[in-house]
Coordinates of C-alpha atoms and ligand atoms in Angstrom, one line a residue:
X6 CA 73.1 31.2 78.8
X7 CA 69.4 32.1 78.7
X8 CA 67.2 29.1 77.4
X9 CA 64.3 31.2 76.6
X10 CA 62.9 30.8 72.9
X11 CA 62.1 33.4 70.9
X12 CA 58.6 33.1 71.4
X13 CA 58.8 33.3 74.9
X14 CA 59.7 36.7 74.1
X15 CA 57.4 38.0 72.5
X16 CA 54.9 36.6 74.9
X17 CA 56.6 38.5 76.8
X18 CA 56.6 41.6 75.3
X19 CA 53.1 41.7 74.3
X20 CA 51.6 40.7 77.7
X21 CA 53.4 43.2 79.5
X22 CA 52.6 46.3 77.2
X23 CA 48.9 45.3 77.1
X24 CA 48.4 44.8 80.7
X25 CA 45.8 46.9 81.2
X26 CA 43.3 44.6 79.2
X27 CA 43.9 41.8 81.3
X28 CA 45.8 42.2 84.7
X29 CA 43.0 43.1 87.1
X30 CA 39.8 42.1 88.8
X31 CA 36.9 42.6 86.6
X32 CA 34.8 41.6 90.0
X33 CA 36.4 44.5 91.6
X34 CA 35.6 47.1 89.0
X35 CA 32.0 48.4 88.7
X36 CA 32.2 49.9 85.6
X37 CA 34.3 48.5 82.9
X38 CA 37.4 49.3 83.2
X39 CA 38.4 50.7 79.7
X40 CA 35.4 53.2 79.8
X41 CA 37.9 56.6 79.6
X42 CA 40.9 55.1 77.9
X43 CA 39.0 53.3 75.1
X44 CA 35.0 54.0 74.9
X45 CA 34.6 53.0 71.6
X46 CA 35.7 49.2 72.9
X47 CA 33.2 49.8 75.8
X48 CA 30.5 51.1 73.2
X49 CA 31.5 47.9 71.1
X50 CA 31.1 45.3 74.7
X51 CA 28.2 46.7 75.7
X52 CA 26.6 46.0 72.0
X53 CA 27.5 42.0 72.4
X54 CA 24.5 39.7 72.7
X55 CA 24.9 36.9 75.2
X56 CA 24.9 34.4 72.0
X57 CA 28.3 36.7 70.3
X58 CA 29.9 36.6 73.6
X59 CA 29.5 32.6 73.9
X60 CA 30.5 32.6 69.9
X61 CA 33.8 34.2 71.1
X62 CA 34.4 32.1 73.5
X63 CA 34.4 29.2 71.5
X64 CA 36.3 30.8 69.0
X65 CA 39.7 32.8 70.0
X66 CA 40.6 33.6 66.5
X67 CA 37.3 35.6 65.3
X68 CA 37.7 37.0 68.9
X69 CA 41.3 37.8 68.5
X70 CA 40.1 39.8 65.0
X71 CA 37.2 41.3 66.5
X72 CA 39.5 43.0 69.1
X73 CA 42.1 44.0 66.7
X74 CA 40.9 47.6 66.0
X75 CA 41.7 48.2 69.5
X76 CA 44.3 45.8 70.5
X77 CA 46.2 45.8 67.3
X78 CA 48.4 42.9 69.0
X79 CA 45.6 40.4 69.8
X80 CA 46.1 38.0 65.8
X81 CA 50.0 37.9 67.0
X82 CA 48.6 36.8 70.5
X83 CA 46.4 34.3 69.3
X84 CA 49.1 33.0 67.0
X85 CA 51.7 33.1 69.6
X86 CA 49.7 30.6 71.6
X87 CA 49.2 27.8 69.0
X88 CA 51.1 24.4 69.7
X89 CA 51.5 21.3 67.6
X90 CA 50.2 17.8 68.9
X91 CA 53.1 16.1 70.0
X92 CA 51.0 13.0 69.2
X93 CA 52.7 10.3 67.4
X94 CA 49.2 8.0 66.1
X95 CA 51.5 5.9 64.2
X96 CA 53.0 4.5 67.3
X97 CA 51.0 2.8 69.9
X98 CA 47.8 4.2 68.4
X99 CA 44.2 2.7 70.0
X100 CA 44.5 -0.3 68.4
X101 CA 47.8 -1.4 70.8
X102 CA 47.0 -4.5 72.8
X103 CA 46.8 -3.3 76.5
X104 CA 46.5 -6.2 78.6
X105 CA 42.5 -7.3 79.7
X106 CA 41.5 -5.1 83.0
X107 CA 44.3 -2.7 82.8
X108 CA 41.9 0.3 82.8
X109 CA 39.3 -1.0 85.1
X110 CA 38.9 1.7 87.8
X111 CA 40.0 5.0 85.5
X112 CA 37.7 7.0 84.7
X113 CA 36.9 7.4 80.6
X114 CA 38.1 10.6 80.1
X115 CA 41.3 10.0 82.3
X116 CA 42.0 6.9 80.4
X117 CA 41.8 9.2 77.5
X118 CA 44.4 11.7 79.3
X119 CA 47.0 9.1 79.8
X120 CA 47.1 6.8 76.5
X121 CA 47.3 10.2 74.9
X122 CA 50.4 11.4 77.6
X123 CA 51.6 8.1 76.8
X124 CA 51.4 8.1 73.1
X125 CA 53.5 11.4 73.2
X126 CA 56.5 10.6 75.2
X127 CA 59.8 8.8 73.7
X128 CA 60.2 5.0 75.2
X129 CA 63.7 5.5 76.5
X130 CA 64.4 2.4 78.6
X131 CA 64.8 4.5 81.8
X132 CA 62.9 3.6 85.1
X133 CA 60.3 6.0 85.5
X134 CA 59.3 7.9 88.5
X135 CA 55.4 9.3 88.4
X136 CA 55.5 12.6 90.8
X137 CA 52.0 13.0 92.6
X138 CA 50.8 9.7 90.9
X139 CA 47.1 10.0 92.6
X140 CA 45.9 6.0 92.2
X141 CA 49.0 5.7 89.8
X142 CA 47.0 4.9 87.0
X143 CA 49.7 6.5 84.2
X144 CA 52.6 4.4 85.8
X145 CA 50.2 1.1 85.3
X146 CA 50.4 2.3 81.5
X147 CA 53.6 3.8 81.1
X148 CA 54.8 0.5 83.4
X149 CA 52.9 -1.6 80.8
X150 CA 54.4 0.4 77.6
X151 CA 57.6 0.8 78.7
X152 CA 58.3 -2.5 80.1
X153 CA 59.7 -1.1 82.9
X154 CA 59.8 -0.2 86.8
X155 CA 57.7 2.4 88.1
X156 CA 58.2 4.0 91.0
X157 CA 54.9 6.2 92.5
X158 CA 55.6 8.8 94.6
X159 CA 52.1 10.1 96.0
X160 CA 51.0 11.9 99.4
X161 CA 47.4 10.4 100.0
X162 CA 48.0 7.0 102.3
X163 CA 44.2 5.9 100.7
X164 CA 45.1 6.7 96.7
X165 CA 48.7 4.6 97.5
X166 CA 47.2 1.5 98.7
X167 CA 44.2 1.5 95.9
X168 CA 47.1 1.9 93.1
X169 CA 49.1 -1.2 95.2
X170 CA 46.2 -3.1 94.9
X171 CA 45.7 -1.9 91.1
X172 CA 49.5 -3.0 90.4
X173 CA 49.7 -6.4 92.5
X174 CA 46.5 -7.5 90.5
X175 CA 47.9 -6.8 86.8
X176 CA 51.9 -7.6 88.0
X177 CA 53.4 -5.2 87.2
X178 CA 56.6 -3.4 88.7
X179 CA 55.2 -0.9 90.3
X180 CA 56.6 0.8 93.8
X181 CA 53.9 3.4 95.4
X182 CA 55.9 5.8 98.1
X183 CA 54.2 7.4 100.3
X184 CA 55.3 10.7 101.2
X185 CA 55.5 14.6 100.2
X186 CA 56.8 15.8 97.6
X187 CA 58.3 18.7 99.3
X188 CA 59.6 16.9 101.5
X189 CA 63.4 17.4 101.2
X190 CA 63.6 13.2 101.8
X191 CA 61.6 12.8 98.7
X192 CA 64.5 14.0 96.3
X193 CA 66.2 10.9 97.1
X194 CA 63.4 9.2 94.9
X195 CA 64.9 11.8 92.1
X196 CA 67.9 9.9 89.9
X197 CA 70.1 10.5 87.4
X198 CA 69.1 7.3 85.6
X199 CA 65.4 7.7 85.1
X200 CA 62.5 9.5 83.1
X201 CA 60.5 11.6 85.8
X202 CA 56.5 12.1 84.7
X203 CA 54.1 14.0 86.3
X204 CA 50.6 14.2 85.0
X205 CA 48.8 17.3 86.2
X206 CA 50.1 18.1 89.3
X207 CA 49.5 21.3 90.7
X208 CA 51.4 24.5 90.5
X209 CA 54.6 24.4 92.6
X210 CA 54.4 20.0 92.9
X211 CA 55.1 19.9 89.0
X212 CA 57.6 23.1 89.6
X213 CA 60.0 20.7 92.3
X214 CA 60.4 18.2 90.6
X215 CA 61.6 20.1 87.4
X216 CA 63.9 21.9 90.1
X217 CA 64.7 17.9 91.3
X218 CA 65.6 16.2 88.1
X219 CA 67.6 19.5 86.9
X220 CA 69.8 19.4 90.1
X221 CA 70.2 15.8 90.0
X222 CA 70.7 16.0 86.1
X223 CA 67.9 13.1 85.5
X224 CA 68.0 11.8 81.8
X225 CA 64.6 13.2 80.8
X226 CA 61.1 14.4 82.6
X227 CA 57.8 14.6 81.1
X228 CA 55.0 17.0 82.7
X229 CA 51.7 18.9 82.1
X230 CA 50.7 21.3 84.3
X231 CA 47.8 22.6 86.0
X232 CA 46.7 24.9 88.4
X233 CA 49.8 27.1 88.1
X234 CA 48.3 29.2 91.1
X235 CA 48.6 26.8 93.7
X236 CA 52.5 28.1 94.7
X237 CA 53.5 28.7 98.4
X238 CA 54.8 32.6 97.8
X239 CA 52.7 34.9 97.1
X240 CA 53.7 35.8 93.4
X241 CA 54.8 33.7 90.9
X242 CA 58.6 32.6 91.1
X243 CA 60.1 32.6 87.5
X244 CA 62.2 29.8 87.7
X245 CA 63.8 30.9 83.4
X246 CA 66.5 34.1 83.5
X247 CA 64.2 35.6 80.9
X248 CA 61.4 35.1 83.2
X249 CA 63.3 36.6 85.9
X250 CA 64.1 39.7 83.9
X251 CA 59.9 40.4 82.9
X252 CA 58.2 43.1 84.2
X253 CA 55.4 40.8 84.9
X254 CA 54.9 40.6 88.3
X255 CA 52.2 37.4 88.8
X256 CA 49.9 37.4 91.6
X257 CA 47.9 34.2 92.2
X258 CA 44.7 36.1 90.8
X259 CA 46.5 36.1 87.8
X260 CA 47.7 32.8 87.7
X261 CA 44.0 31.8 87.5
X262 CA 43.5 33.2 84.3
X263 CA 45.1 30.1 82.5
X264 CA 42.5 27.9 83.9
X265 CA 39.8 30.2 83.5
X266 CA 37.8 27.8 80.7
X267 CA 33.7 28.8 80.1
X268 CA 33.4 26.8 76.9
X269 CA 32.9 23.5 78.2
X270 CA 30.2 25.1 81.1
X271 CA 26.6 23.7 80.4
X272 CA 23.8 26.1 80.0
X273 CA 22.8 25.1 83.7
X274 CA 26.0 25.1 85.4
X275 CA 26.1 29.0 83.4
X276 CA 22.7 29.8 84.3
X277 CA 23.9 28.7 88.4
X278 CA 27.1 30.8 87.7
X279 CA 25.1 34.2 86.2
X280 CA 22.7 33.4 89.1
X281 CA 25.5 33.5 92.2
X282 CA 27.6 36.5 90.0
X283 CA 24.8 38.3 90.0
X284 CA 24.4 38.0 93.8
X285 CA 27.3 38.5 94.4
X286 CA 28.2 41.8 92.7
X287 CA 24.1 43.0 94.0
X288 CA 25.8 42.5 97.3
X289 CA 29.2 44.2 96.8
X290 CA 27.0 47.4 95.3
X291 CA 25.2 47.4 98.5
X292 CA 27.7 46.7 101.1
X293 CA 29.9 49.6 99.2
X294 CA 27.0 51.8 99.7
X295 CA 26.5 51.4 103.3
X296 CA 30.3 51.2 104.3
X297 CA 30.7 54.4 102.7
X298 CA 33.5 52.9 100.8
X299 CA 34.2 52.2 97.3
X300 CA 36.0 48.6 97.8
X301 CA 35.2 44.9 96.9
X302 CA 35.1 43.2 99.9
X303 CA 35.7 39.0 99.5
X304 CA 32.4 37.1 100.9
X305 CA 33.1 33.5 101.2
X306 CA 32.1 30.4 99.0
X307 CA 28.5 29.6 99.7
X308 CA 26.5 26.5 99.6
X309 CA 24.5 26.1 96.1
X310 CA 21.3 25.7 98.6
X311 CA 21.7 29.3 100.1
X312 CA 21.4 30.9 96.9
X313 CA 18.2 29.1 96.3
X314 CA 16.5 31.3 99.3
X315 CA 16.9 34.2 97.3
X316 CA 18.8 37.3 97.5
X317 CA 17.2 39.2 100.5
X318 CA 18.1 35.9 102.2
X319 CA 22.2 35.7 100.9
X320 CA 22.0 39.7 101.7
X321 CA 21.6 38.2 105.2
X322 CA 24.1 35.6 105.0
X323 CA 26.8 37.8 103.5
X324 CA 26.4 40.6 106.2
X325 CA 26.4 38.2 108.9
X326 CA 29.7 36.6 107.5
X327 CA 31.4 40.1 106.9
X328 CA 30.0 41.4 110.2
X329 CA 28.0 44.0 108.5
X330 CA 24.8 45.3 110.1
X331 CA 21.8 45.9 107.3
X332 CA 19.4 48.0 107.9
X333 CA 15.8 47.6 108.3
X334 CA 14.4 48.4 105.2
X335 CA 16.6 47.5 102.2
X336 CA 15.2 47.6 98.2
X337 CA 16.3 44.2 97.3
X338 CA 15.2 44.5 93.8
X339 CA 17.2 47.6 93.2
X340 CA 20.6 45.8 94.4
X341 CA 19.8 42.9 92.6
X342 CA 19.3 44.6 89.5
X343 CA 22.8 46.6 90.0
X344 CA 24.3 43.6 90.3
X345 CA 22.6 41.8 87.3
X346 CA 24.2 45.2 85.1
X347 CA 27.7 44.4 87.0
X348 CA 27.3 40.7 86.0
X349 CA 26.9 41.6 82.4
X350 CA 29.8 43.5 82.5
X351 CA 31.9 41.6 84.0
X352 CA 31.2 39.1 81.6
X353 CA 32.7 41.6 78.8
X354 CA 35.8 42.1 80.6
X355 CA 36.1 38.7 81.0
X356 CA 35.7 38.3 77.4
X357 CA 38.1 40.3 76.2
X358 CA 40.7 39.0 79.1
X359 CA 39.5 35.5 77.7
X360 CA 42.2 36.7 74.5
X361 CA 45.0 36.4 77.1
X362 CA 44.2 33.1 78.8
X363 CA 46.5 30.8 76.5
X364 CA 49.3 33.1 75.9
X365 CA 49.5 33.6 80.0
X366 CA 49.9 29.8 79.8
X367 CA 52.0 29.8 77.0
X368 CA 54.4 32.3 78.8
X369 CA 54.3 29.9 82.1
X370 CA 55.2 26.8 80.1
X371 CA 57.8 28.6 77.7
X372 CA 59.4 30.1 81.1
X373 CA 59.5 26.1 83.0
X374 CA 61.0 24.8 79.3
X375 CA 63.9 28.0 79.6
X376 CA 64.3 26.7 82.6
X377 CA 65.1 23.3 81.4
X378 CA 67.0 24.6 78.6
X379 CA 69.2 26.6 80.8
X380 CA 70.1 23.4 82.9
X381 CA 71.8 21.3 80.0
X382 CA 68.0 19.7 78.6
X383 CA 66.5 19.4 74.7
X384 CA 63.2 20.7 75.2
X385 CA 59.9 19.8 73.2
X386 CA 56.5 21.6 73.7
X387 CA 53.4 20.5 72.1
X388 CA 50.0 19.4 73.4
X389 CA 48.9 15.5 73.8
X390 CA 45.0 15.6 73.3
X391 CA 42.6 17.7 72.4
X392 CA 41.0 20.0 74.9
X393 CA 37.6 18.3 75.1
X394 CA 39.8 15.7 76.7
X395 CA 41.2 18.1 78.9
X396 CA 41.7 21.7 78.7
X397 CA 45.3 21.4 79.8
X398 CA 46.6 19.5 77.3
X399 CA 49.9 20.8 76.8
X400 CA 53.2 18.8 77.4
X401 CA 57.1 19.7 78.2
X402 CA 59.3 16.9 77.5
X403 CA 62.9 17.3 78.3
X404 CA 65.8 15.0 77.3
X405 CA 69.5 15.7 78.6
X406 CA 71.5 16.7 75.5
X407 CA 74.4 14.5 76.4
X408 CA 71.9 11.4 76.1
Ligands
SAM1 C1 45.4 16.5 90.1 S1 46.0 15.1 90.9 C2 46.8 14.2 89.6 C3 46.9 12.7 89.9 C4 47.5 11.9 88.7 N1 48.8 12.3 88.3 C5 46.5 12.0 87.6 O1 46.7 12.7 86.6 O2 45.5 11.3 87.7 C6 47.3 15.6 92.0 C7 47.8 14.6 92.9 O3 48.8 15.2 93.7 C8 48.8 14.7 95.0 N2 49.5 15.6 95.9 C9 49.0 16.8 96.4 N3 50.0 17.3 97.2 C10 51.0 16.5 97.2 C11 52.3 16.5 97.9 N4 52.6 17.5 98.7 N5 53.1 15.4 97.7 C12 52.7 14.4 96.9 N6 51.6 14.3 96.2 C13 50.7 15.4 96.4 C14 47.3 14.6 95.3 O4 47.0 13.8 96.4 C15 46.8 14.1 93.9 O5 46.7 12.7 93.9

């Protein structure tokens, strides 16, 4: 039986026959990379302002219209990707009585995180297990909430004994383990009788324990994911049959799309980012030029400091690190400025790949709840704050049917 919804689907559907809008390296291309299949898109990119492109990206919908006349599917995209707040505020709301000192040491927007995590999940009178618990500071309040035993599973030895200490000083029943998650031993921390959490844990961490609690046939799991491109193979694994039957093939480039949020960048932290780009791509002109070849060659990341000296100076540093002689007598300015016209455009590409980032998403959580469907589970998908509080905000919660 295939557990995929409807949805999924279309997802599905529409990101594979528009592929060519988003599934490559704008960094890689030069020019942009619609320029012969659809100019008047180009024409309509290279008229954006800076101040329309960061209008876009703060709003997907005028975006997804503004597309339309060349991606007729970009509205159903947009709509595709829209979630409900799984965010009961008539239970537990802000006002509930945590006990004094129970979020000293979490940060404020992490405290946020998990009293919203916690306001959307059922209280089911199941131990809990928190996979890659960090300091374990969403057990403490699920622990607190739930009135019952938590049990930590976490692979830093330092973040372990700082959430011991957290839980010994408030009493509550809290057990950290030590240990890997991939570890095959650490299954054994995987029950029937028990509500598994994890709270952003990366890529394939959230994925084995979904695998776990489906082959031991736990009673529930709760997770939001993150960083979906932190898996061991080298393409995504669709772990839903309709995921295995897509024509998308994932590679980890793509899997950063998802996570690929401007909004919430500063105007320093963007004028830093245009600044490095823009070296970057200067370089990538010139080293093309004097290989002889026309391909991006990867320079590694580089200290903020170095880009201060200028770019003659990371001209220097690049070469070195790619073992690539420069000549003498090099016009600086003239690379720079190609790579201040690549920046710009890459920025346009990015833009209109920006239209994909939440149904990419959308089709990686809609292929881990098939999943979950397929293996006997009720599944509910919604999101648990809003993104200012953090940009993945979207929850899976899975209850065995024969609960
Ligand atoms: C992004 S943090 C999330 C921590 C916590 N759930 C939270 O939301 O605050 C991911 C955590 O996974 C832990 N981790 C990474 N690899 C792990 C592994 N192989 N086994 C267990 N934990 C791991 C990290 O040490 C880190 O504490």
């Amino acid at each position: 039986m295939t557990g995929n919804s409807p949805r999924f689907c279309r997802l599905d559907k529409l990101l594979t026959d528009n592929r060519a809008f988003w599934q490559f390296m704008p960094f890689a291309s030069p020019e942009l990379v619609w320029q012969h299949s659809h100019p008047a898109l180009c024409e309509w990119l290279d008229g954006l302002s800076d101040a329309a492109i960061a209008e876009y990206l703060q709003d997907g919908e005028s975006l997804a219209q503004a597309l339309s006349p060349w991606l007729p599917d970009a509205p159903e995209l947009y709509h595709l990707s829209q979630l409900e707040s799984l965010v009961d505020l008539t239970d537990c709301g802000p006002e509930f009585a945590w006990p004094k000192g129970l979020e000293v040491g979490i940060p404020g927007r992490k405290w946020q995180q998990i009293t919203a995590f916690n306001q959307a999940i059922p209280m089911l009178k199941l131990p809990l297990l928190e996979w890659c618990a960090g300091k374990g500071h969403l057990g403490r309040v699920l622990a607190v909430r739930h009135q019952m035993p938590v049990v930590s599973l976490e692979w830093q030895q330092a973040l372990c004994e700082d959430g011991e200490i957290a839980a010994r000083r408030l009493q509550l029943p809290i057990r950290f383990v030590h240990a890997d998650a991939f570890d095959p031993a650490s299954a054994a921390h995987v029950v029937a009788e028990q509500h598994a959490v994890a709270l952003h844990a990366c890529g394939d961490l959230h994925v084995s324990l979904l695998q776990q609690v489906a082959a031991r046939q736990g009673k529930a799991v709760t997770i939001s994911p993150c960083c979906y491109h932190l898996i061991r193979a080298p393409h995504y694994q669709p772990l839903s049959q309709a995921g295995r039957e897509s024509q998308l093939q994932l590679s980890k480039h793509d899997l950063r799309l998802p996570l690929q949020e401007t909004v919430t960048a500063g105007q320093r932290v963007r004028r830093q980012r245009r600044a490095e780009v823009s070296f970057r791509l200067g370089f990538d002109s010139l080293q093309r030029h004097l290989r002889g070849s026309d391909s991006y060659l990867p320079v590694p990341n580089v200290q903020k400091a170095q880009l201060n000296e200028g770019f003659a100076s990371f001209c220097r540093w690049a070469a070195e690190k790619k073992q690539l002689e420069l000549p003498a007598a090099i016009d600086f300015e003239h690379w720079l400025h190609l790579g201040e016209q690549r920046f710009a455009r890459v920025e346009r590409m990015e833009l209109v790949r920006q239209l994909f980032r939440r149904p990419l998403e959308m089709w990686l959580i809609e292929d881990r709840a098939g999943f979950l469907a397929e293996a006997g589970y009720q599944v509910t998908v919604g999101t648990f704050c809003d993104k200012p509080v953090t940009p993945r905000n979207i929850l899976i919660h899975a209850e065995r049917k024969d609960n």
